Short mmCIF file of C-alpha atoms in Angstrom, two decimals:
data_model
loop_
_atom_site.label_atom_id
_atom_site.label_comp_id
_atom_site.label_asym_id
_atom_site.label_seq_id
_atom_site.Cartn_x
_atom_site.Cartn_y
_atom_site.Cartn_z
CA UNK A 1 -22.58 -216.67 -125.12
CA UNK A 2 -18.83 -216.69 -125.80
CA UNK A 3 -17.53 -214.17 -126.82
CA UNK A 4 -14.50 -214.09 -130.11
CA UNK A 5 -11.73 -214.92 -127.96
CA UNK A 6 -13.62 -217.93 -126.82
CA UNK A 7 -14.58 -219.67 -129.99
CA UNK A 8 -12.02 -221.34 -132.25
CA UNK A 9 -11.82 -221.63 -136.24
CA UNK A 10 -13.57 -224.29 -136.44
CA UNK A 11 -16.73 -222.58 -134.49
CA UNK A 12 -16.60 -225.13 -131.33
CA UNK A 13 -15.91 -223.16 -128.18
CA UNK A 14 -12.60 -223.10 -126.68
CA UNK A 15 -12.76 -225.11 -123.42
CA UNK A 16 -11.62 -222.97 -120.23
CA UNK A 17 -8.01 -223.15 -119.78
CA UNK A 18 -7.44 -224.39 -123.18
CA UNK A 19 -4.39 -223.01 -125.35
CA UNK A 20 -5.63 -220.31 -127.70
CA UNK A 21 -3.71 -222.72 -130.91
CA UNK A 22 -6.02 -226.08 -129.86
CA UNK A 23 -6.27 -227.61 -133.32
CA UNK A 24 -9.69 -228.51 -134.58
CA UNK A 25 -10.74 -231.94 -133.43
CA UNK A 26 -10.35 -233.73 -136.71
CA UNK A 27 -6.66 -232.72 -136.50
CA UNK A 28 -6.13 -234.53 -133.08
CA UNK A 29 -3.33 -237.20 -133.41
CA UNK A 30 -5.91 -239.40 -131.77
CA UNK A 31 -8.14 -238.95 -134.24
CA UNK A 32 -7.75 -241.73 -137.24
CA UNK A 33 -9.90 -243.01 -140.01
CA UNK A 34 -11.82 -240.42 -139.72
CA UNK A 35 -12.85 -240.12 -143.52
CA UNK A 36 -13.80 -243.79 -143.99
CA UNK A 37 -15.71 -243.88 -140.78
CA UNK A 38 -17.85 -240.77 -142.41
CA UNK A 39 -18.63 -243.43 -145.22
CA UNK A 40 -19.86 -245.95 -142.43
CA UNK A 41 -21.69 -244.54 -140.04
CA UNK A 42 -23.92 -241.29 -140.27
CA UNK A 43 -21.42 -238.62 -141.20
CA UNK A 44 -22.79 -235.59 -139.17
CA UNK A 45 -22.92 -237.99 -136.06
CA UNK A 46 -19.55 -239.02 -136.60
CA UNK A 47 -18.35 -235.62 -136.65
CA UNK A 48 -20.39 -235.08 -133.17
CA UNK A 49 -18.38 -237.96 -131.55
CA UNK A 50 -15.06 -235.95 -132.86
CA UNK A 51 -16.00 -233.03 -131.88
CA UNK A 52 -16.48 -233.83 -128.33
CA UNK A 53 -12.92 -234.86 -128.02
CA UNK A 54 -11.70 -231.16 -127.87
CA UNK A 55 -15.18 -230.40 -125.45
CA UNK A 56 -15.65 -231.23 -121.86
CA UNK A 57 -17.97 -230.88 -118.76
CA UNK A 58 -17.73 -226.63 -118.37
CA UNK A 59 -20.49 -226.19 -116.07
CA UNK A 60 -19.20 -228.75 -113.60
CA UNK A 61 -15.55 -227.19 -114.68
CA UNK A 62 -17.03 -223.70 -113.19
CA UNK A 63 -18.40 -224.82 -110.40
CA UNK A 64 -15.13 -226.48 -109.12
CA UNK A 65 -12.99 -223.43 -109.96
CA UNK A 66 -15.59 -221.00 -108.03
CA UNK A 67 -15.11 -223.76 -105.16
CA UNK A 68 -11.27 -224.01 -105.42
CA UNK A 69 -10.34 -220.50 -103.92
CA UNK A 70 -12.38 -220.98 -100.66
CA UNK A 71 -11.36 -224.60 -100.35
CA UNK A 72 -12.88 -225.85 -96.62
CA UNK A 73 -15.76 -223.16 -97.26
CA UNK A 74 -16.23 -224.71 -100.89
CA UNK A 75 -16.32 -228.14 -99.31
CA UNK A 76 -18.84 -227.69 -96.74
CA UNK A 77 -21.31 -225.73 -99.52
CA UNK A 78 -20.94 -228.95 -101.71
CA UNK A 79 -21.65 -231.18 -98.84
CA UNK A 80 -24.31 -228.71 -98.13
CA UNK A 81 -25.89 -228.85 -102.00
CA UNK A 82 -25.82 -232.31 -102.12
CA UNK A 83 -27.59 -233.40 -98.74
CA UNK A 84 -29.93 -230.07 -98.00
CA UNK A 85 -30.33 -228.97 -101.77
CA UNK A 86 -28.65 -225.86 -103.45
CA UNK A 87 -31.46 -223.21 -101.86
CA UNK A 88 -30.14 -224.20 -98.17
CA UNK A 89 -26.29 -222.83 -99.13
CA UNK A 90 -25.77 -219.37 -98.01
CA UNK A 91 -24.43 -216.92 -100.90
CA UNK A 92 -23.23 -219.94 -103.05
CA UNK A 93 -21.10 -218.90 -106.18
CA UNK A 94 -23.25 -218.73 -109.07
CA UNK A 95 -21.67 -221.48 -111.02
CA UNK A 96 -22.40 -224.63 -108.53
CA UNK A 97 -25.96 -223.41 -108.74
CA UNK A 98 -25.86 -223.92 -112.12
CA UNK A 99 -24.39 -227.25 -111.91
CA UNK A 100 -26.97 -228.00 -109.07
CA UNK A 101 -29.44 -227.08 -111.44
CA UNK A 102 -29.11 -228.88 -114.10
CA UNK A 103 -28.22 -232.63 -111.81
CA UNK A 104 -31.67 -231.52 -109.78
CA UNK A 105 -33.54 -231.81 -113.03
CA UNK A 106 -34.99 -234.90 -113.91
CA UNK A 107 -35.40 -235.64 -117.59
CA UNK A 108 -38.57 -236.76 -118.57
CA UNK A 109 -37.07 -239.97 -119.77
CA UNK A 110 -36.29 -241.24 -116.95
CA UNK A 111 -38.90 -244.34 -115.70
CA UNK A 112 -37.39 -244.70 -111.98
CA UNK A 113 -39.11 -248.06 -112.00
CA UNK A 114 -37.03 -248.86 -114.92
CA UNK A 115 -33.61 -247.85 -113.68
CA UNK A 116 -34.56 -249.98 -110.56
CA UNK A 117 -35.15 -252.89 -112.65
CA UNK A 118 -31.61 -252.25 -114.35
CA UNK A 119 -30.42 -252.08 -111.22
CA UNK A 120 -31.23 -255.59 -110.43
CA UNK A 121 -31.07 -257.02 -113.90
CA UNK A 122 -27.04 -256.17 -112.86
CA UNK A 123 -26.44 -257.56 -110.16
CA UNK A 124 -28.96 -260.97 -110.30
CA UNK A 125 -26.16 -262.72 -111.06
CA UNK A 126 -24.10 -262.80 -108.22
CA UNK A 127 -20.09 -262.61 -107.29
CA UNK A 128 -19.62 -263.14 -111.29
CA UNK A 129 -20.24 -258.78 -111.47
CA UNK A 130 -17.14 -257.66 -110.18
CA UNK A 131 -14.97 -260.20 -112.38
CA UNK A 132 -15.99 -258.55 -115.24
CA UNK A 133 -16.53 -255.22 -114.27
CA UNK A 134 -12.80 -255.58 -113.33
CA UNK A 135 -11.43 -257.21 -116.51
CA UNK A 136 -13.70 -256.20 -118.94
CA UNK A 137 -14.72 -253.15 -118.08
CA UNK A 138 -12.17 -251.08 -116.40
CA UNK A 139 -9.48 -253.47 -118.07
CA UNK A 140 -10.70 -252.84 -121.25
CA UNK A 141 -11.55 -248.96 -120.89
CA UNK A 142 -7.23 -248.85 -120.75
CA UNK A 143 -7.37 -249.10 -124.23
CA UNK A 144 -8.55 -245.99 -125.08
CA UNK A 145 -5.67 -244.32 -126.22
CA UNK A 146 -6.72 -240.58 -125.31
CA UNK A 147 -8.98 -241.33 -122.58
CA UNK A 148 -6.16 -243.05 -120.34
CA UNK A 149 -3.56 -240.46 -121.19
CA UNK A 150 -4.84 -238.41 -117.60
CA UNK A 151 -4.71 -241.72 -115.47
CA UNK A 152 -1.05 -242.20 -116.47
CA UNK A 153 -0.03 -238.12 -115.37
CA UNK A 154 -1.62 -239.07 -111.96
CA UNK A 155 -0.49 -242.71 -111.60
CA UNK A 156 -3.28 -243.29 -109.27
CA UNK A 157 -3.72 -246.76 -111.56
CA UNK A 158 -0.29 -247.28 -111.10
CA UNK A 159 1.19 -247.26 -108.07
CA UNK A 160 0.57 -250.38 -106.32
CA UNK A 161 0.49 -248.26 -103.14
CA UNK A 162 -2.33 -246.53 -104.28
CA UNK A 163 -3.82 -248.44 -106.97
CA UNK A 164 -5.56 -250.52 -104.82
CA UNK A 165 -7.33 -247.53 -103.18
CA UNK A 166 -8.35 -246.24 -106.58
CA UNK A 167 -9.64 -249.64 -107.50
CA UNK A 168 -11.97 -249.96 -104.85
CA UNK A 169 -12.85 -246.48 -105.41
CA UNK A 170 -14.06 -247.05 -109.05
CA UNK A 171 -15.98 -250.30 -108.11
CA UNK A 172 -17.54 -248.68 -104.80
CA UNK A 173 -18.84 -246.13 -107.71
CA UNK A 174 -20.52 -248.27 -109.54
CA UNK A 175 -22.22 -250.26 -106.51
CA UNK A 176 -23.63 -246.72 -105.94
CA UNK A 177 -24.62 -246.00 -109.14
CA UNK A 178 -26.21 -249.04 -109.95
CA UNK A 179 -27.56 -249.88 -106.43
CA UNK A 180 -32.16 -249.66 -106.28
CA UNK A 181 -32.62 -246.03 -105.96
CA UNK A 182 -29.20 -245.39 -105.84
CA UNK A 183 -29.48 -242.33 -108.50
CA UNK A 184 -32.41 -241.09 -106.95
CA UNK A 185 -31.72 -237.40 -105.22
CA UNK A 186 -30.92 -238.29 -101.97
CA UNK A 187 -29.34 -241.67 -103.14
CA UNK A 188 -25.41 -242.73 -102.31
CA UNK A 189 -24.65 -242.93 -106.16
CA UNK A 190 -26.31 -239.82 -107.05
CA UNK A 191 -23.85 -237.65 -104.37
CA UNK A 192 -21.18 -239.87 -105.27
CA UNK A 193 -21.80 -238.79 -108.83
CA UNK A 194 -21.36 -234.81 -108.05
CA UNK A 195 -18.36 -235.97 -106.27
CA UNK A 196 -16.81 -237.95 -108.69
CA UNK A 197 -17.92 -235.32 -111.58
CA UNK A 198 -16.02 -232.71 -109.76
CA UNK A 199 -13.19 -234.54 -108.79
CA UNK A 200 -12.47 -235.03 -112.84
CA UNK A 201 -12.44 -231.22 -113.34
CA UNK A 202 -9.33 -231.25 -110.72
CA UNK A 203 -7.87 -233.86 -112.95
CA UNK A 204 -8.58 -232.00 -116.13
CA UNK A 205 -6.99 -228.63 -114.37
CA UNK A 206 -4.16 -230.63 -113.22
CA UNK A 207 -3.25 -232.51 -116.37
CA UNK A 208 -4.13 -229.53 -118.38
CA UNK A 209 -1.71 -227.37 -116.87
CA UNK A 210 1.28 -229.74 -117.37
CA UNK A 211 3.84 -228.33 -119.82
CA UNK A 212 3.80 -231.96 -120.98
CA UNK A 213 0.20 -232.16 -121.80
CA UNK A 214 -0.13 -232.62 -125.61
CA UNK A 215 -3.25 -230.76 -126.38
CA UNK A 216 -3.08 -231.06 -130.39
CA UNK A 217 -2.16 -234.61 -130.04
CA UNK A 218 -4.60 -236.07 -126.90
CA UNK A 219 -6.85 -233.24 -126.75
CA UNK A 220 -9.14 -231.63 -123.35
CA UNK A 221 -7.98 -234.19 -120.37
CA UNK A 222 -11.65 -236.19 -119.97
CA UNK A 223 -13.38 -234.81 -122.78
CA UNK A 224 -17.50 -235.54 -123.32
CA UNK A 225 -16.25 -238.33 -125.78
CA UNK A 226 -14.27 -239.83 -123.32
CA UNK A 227 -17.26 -239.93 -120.17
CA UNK A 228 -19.10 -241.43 -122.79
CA UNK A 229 -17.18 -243.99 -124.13
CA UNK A 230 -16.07 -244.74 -119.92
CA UNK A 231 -20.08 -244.90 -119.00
CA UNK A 232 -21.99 -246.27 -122.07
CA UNK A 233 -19.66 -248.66 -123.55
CA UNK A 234 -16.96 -249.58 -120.54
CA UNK A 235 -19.33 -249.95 -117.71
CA UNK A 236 -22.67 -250.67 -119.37
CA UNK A 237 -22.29 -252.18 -122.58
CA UNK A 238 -19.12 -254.25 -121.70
CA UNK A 239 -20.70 -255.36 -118.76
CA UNK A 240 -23.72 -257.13 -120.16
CA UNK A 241 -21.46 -258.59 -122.90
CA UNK A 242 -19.16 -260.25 -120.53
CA UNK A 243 -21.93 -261.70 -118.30
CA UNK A 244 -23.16 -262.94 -121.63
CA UNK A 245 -20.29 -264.66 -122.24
CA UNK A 246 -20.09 -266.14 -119.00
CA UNK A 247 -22.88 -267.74 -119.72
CA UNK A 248 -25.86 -265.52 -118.61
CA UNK A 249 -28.40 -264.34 -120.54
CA UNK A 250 -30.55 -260.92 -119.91
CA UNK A 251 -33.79 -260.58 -122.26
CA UNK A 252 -34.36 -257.28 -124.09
CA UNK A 253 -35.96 -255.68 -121.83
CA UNK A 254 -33.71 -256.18 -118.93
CA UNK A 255 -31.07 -254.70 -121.53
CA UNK A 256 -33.15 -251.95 -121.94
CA UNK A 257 -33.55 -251.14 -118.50
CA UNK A 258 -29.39 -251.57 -117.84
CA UNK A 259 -29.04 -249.17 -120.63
CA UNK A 260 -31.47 -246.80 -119.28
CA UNK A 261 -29.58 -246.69 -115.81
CA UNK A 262 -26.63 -246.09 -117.68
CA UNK A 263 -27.97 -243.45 -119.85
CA UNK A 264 -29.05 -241.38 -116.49
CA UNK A 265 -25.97 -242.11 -115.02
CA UNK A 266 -24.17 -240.54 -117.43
CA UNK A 267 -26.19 -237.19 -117.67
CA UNK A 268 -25.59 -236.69 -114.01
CA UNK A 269 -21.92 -237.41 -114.88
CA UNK A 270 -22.24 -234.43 -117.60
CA UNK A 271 -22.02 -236.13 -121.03
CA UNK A 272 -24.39 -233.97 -123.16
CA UNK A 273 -27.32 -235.23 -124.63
CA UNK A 274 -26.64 -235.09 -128.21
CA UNK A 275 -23.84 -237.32 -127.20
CA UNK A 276 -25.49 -239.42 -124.37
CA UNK A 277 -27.16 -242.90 -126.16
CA UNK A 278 -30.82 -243.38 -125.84
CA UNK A 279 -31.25 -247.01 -126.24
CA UNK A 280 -29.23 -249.99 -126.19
CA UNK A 281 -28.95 -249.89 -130.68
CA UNK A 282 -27.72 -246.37 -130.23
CA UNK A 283 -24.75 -247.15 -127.74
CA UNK A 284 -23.98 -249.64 -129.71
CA UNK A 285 -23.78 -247.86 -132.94
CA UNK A 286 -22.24 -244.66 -131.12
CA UNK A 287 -19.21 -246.58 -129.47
CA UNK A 288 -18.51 -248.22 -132.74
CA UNK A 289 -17.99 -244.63 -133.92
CA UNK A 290 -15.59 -243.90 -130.88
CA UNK A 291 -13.68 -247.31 -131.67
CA UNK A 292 -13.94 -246.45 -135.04
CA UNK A 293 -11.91 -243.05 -134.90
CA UNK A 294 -9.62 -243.58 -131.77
CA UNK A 295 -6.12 -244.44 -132.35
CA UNK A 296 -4.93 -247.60 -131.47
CA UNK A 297 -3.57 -248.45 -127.64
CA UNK A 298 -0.09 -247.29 -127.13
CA UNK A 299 2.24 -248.59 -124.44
CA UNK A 300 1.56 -245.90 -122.15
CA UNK A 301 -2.52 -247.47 -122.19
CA UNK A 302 -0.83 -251.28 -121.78
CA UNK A 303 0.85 -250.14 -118.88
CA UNK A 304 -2.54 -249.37 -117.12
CA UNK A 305 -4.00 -252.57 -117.85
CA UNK A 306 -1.14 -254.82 -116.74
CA UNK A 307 -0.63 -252.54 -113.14
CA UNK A 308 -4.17 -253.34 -113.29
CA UNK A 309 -3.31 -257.80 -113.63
CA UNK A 310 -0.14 -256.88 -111.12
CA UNK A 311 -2.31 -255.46 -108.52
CA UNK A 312 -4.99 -257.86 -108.80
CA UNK A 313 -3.23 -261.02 -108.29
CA UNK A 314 -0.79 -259.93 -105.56
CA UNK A 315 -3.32 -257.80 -103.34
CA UNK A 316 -5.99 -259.62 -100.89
CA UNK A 317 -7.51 -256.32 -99.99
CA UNK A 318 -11.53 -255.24 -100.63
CA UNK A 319 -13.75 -257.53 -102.30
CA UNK A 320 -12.55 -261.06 -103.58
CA UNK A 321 -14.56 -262.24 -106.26
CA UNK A 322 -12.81 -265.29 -107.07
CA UNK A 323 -12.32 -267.47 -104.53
CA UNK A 324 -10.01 -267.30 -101.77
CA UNK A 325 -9.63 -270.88 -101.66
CA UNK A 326 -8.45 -270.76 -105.04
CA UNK A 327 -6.05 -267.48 -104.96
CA UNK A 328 -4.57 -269.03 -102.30
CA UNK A 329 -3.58 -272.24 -103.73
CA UNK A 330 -2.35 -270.48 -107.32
CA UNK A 331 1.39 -269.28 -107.55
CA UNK A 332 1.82 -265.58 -108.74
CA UNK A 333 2.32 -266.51 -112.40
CA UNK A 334 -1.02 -269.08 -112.70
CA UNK A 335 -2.79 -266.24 -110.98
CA UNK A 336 -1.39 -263.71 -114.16
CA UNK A 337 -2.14 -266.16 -116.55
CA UNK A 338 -5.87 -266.65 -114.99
CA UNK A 339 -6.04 -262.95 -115.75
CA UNK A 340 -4.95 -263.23 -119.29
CA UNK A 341 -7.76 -266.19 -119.79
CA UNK A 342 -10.29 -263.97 -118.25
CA UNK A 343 -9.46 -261.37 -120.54
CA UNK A 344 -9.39 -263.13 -123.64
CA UNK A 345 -12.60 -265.30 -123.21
CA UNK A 346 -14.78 -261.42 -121.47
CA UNK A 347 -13.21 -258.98 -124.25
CA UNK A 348 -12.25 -260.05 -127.74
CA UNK A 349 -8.88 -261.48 -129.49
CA UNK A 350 -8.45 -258.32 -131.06
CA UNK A 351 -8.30 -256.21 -127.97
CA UNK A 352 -6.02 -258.54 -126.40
CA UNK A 353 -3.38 -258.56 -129.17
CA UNK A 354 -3.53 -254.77 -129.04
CA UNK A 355 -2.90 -254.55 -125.03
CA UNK A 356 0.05 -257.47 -125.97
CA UNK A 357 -2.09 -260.00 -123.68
CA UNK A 358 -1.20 -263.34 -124.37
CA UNK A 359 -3.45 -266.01 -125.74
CA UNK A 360 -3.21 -269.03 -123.01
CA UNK A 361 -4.99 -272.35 -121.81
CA UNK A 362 -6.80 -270.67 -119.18
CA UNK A 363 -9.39 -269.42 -121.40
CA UNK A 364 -10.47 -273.09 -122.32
CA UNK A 365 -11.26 -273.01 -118.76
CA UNK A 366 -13.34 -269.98 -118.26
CA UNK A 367 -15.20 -271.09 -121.59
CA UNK A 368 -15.45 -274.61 -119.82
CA UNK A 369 -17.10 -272.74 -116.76
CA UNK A 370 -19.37 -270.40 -118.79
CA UNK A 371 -20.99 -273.42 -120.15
CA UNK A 372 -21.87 -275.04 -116.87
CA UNK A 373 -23.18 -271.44 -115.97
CA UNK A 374 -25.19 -271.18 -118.65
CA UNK A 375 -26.78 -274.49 -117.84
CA UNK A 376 -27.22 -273.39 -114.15
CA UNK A 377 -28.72 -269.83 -115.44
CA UNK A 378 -31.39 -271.65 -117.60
CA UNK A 379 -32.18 -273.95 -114.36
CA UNK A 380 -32.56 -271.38 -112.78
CA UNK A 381 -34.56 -268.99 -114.96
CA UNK A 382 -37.43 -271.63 -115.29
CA UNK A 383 -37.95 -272.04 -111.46
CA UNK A 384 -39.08 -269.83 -109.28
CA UNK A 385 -36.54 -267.06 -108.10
CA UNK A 386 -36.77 -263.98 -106.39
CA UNK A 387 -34.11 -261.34 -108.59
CA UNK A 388 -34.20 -258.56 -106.12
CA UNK A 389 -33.34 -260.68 -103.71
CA UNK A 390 -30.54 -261.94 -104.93
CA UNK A 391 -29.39 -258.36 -106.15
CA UNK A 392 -29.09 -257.13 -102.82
CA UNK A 393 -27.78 -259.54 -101.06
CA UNK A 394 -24.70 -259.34 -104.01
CA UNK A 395 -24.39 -255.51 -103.20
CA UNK A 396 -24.51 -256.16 -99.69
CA UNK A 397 -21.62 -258.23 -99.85
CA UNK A 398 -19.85 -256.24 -102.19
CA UNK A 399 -20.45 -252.87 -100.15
CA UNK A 400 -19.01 -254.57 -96.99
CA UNK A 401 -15.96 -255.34 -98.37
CA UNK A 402 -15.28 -251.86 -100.09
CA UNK A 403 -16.85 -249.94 -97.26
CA UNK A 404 -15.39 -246.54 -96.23
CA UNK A 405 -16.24 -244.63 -92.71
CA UNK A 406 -16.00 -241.30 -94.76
CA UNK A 407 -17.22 -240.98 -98.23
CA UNK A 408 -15.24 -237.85 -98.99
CA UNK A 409 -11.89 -240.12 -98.12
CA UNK A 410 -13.54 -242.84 -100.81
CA UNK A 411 -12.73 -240.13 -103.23
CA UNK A 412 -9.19 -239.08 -104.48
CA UNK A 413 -9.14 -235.47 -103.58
CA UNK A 414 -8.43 -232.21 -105.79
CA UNK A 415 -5.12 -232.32 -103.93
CA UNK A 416 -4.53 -235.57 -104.19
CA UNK A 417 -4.52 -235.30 -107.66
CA UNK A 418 -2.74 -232.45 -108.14
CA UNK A 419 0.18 -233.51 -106.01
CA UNK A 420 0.44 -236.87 -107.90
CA UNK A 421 0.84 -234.66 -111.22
CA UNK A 422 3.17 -232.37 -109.91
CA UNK A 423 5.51 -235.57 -108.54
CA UNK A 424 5.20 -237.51 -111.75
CA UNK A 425 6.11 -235.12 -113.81
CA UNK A 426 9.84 -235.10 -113.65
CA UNK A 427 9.81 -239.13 -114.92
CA UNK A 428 6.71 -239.07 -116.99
CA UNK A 429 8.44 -240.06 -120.92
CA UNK A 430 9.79 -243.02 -118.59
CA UNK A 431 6.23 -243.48 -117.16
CA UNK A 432 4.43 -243.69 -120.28
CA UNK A 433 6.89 -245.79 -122.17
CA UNK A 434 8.91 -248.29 -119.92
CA UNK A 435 8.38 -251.65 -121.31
CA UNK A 436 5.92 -253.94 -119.61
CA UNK A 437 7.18 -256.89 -117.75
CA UNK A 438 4.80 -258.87 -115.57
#
C-alpha cells in the first residue's frame, strides 16, 4: 500500500523516482483532445489510457534497482531466474521474486496452441515480414510523440554507429517473441522478454534522472501507455495491416490468434491488464484512444524515423529483406525514395505528412507489386501448402542473419544506456531539434 507521500492529488500513485510536483496526467503537454475524445470513445476508458501515461512497470522497476547495487551478482541471479526458475537463486532480493512471480504465472487466457498458430499466421508469408516490421512498425512507432522522447536521450536510434546494432536488436526481439513456443517458459523470447523488460527500467532511471527530462510535459520515460501502444498497435496491429496491404490476406481467426500472441507478449512485457487489449476489436478501439489523445510528432520523433531511412539504405549489415540484387544496383537517393514509397503505400498519407515524408512515384510501384502478390497469395491459398513450414524456414533465415554468440551482448546494457545519456546530454536541444536533411 503506498503510503501519503506516495500518492499524488489526483489519487494515482507516484511512480518511484518521480518528482513530488508530477502534474496529473490530463495536464501532460502530451496530452491533447482529451475532452472530445471523452465524447468518442468510452469516457472512463479514455481516462485509463491517460492515466497510464504518468504510470509505469514498478515491479520490474524494483527488481532492477534491488539488482543494480550488486551488479555481476545481480546478473548471474537473473541469468539464474530465468534458466533454473526463481526457487534455484540463493537469498534473491525480494523484489525480482516478485517480478518472477508474476512472468511465471500463466493467465488462464492463454491457448498455447493459439499463440503457436499466431506465430505462424506471422511469418507464412515470407521475406515480406521484416519490410514492414521495419517501415511500418518500428518506422511508424517514431511518431509517438512521448513514447520516442527516451530513444532520442540515448541516441541508440541515432547514431549510425550504433543504430544498426539496436536495429537488429529490436527485430531479433520480435523473431523471439513471435517464434512457435517462443513465449513458452523456457523459450528464447520469453528470457529475452525479462531482459528486454529490465533493460527499459535502466532507460527509465537514466532518462528520468536527466535535469532535462520534462516530466509535466512527456511524463514517466516508457510509461504502461507507451508498452502498449509499442506492442499492440506498432508490432501487432501495424503488422497485419501492412501485410494486408501488400497484398496478403489473414482470415479472422488467424487475426485472432496474432492478437492473442501479442496480448501475452505484452503481459510478460508488464503492460497491466486493464490496459492490455483482449481481442483484435479492443486493440483497435484502444489505440485509437492513444492516437486520439497523443500530441502530434515533433521534429525530435522525425529525426528517429529518417536515422531510421539513413541507416537502412546505406548499411548491408544483418538481414536484407529486399534484394541485394536490387540495393546494389539503386543509387543512395532511389534507395531513400524506395523508403518513402514503402512508407506511404504500408502506413497512411496522414502519418507521412506528419513525419514530413514525401509523397513519390515509388509507391505506384509497391501498389503495382502488392497486386501481383495478392494474386500469388490467392494461388496459393487454394492449393495445397504447408504454413508451418514455410514459417520456419522464414525465421530460420531471419535468425541467421541477426544471430548473436551471446544473448546478453544482443541487449543494450544498463550501462550502455546510461553512458549514452550522460554523453548526450551536453547537445541534446541540438539533438532533438536539428533540422532533418536526408
Amino acid at each position: 500500500m503506498n503510503s501519503a507521500a506516495d500518492v499524488r492529488t489526483d489519487g494515482l500513485p507516484r511512480p518511484a523516482d518521480a518528482p513530488a510536483d508530477l502534474v496529473a496526467a490530463e495536464a501532460l503537454g502530451r496530452v491533447v483532445n482529451l475532452s472530445s475524445v471523452k465524447r468518442r470513445f468510452d469516457p472512463q476508458l479514455v481516462q485509463t489510457v491517460v492515466d497510464h501515461m504518468t504510470l509505469g512497470d514498478e515491479l520490474a522497476y524494483s527488481a532492477w534497482k534491488a539488482l543494480r547495487p550488486v551488479k555481476a551478482r545481480g546478473r548471474q541471479m537473473l541469468n539464474q531466474a530465468l534458466e533454473e526458475g526463481i526457487d534455484a537463486v540463493e537469498n534473491p532480493p525480494v523484489e525480482l521474486v516478485r517480478l518472477f512471480e508474476h512472468v511465471d504465472t500463466v493467465p488462464d487466457w492463454v491457448d498455447w496452441d493459439q499463440l503457436r498458430r499466431g506465430s505462424v499466421a506471422i511469418w507464412r508469408v515470407g521475406r515480406f515480414v521484416p519490410i514492414c516490421l521495419g517501415y511500418s512498425s518500428i518506422g511508424f512507432g517514431f511518431s509517438s510523440y512521448g513514447g520516442t522522447k527516451a530513444l532520442n536521450f540515448t541516441r541508440l536510434l541515432i547514431d549510425e554507429d550504433r543504430a544498426g546494432a539496436r536495429m537488429a536488436e529490436t527485430l531479433r526481439w520480435v523473431a523471439a517473441v513471435t517464434s512457435p513456443d517462443g513465449m513458452r517458459r523456457n523459450g528464447h523470447g520469453f528470457k529475452y522478454s525479462v531482459r528486454v523488460r529490465l533493460v527499459h527500467c535502466a532507460v527509465r532511471f537514466g532518462v528520468g534522472h536527466s535535469p532535462k527530462w520534462q516530466w509535466n510535459e512527456w511524463g514517466l520515460p516508457i510509461t504502461n501507455t507507451d508498452l502498449f501502444f509499442t506492442t499492440s498497435k506498432v508490432f501487432c496491429a501495424n503488422l497485419v495491416s501492412a501485410l494486408e496491404l501488400l497484398g496478403f490476406r489473414y482470415s479472422d481467426q488467424e487475426k485472432e490468434d496474432i492478437f492473442a500472441l501479442w496480448r501475452y507478449i505484452a503481459y510478460v512485457m508488464g503492460v497491466p491488464d486493464e490496459l492490455n487489449h483482449v481481442d483484435v476489436a479492443d486493440s483497435l478501439y484502444k489505440n485509437e484512444i492513444v492516437l486520439a489523445v497523443e500530441r502530434e510528432p515533433d521534429e525530435a520523433c522525425r529525426i528517429l524515423l529518417h536515422s531510421l531511412i539513413g541507416y537502412s539504405t546505406q548499411s548491408t549489415d544483418g538481414y536484407q529483406p529486399i534484394p541485394v540484387w536490387l540495393m546494389g544496383n539503386m543509387t543512395q537517393r532511389q534507395k531513400i525514395v524506395m523508403s518513402y514509397g514503402l512508407l506511404r503505400q504500408l502506413t497512411s498519407d496522414e502519418f507521412c505528412e506528419s513525419m514530413h515524408i514525401p509523397d513519390t512515384r515509388f509507391k505506384y510501384v509497391v501498389k503495382a507489386a502488392s497486386r501481383l502478390i495478392a494474386l500469388k497469395e490467392m494461388v496459393a491459398r487454394r492449393l495445397p501448402h504447408d504454413d508451418t513450414r514455410a514459417a520456419l524456414a522464414t525465421l530460420r533465415d531471419v535468425k541467421a542473419a541477426l544471430a548473436i554468440d551471446d544473448d546478453e551482448k544482443a541487449i543494450a546494457s544498463a550501462d550502455e544506456v546510461g553512458r549514452a545519456i550522460q554523453k548526450n546530454e551536453a547537445d541534446l536541444d541540438t539533438t532533438m531539434r536539428r533540422p532533418v536533411k536526408l
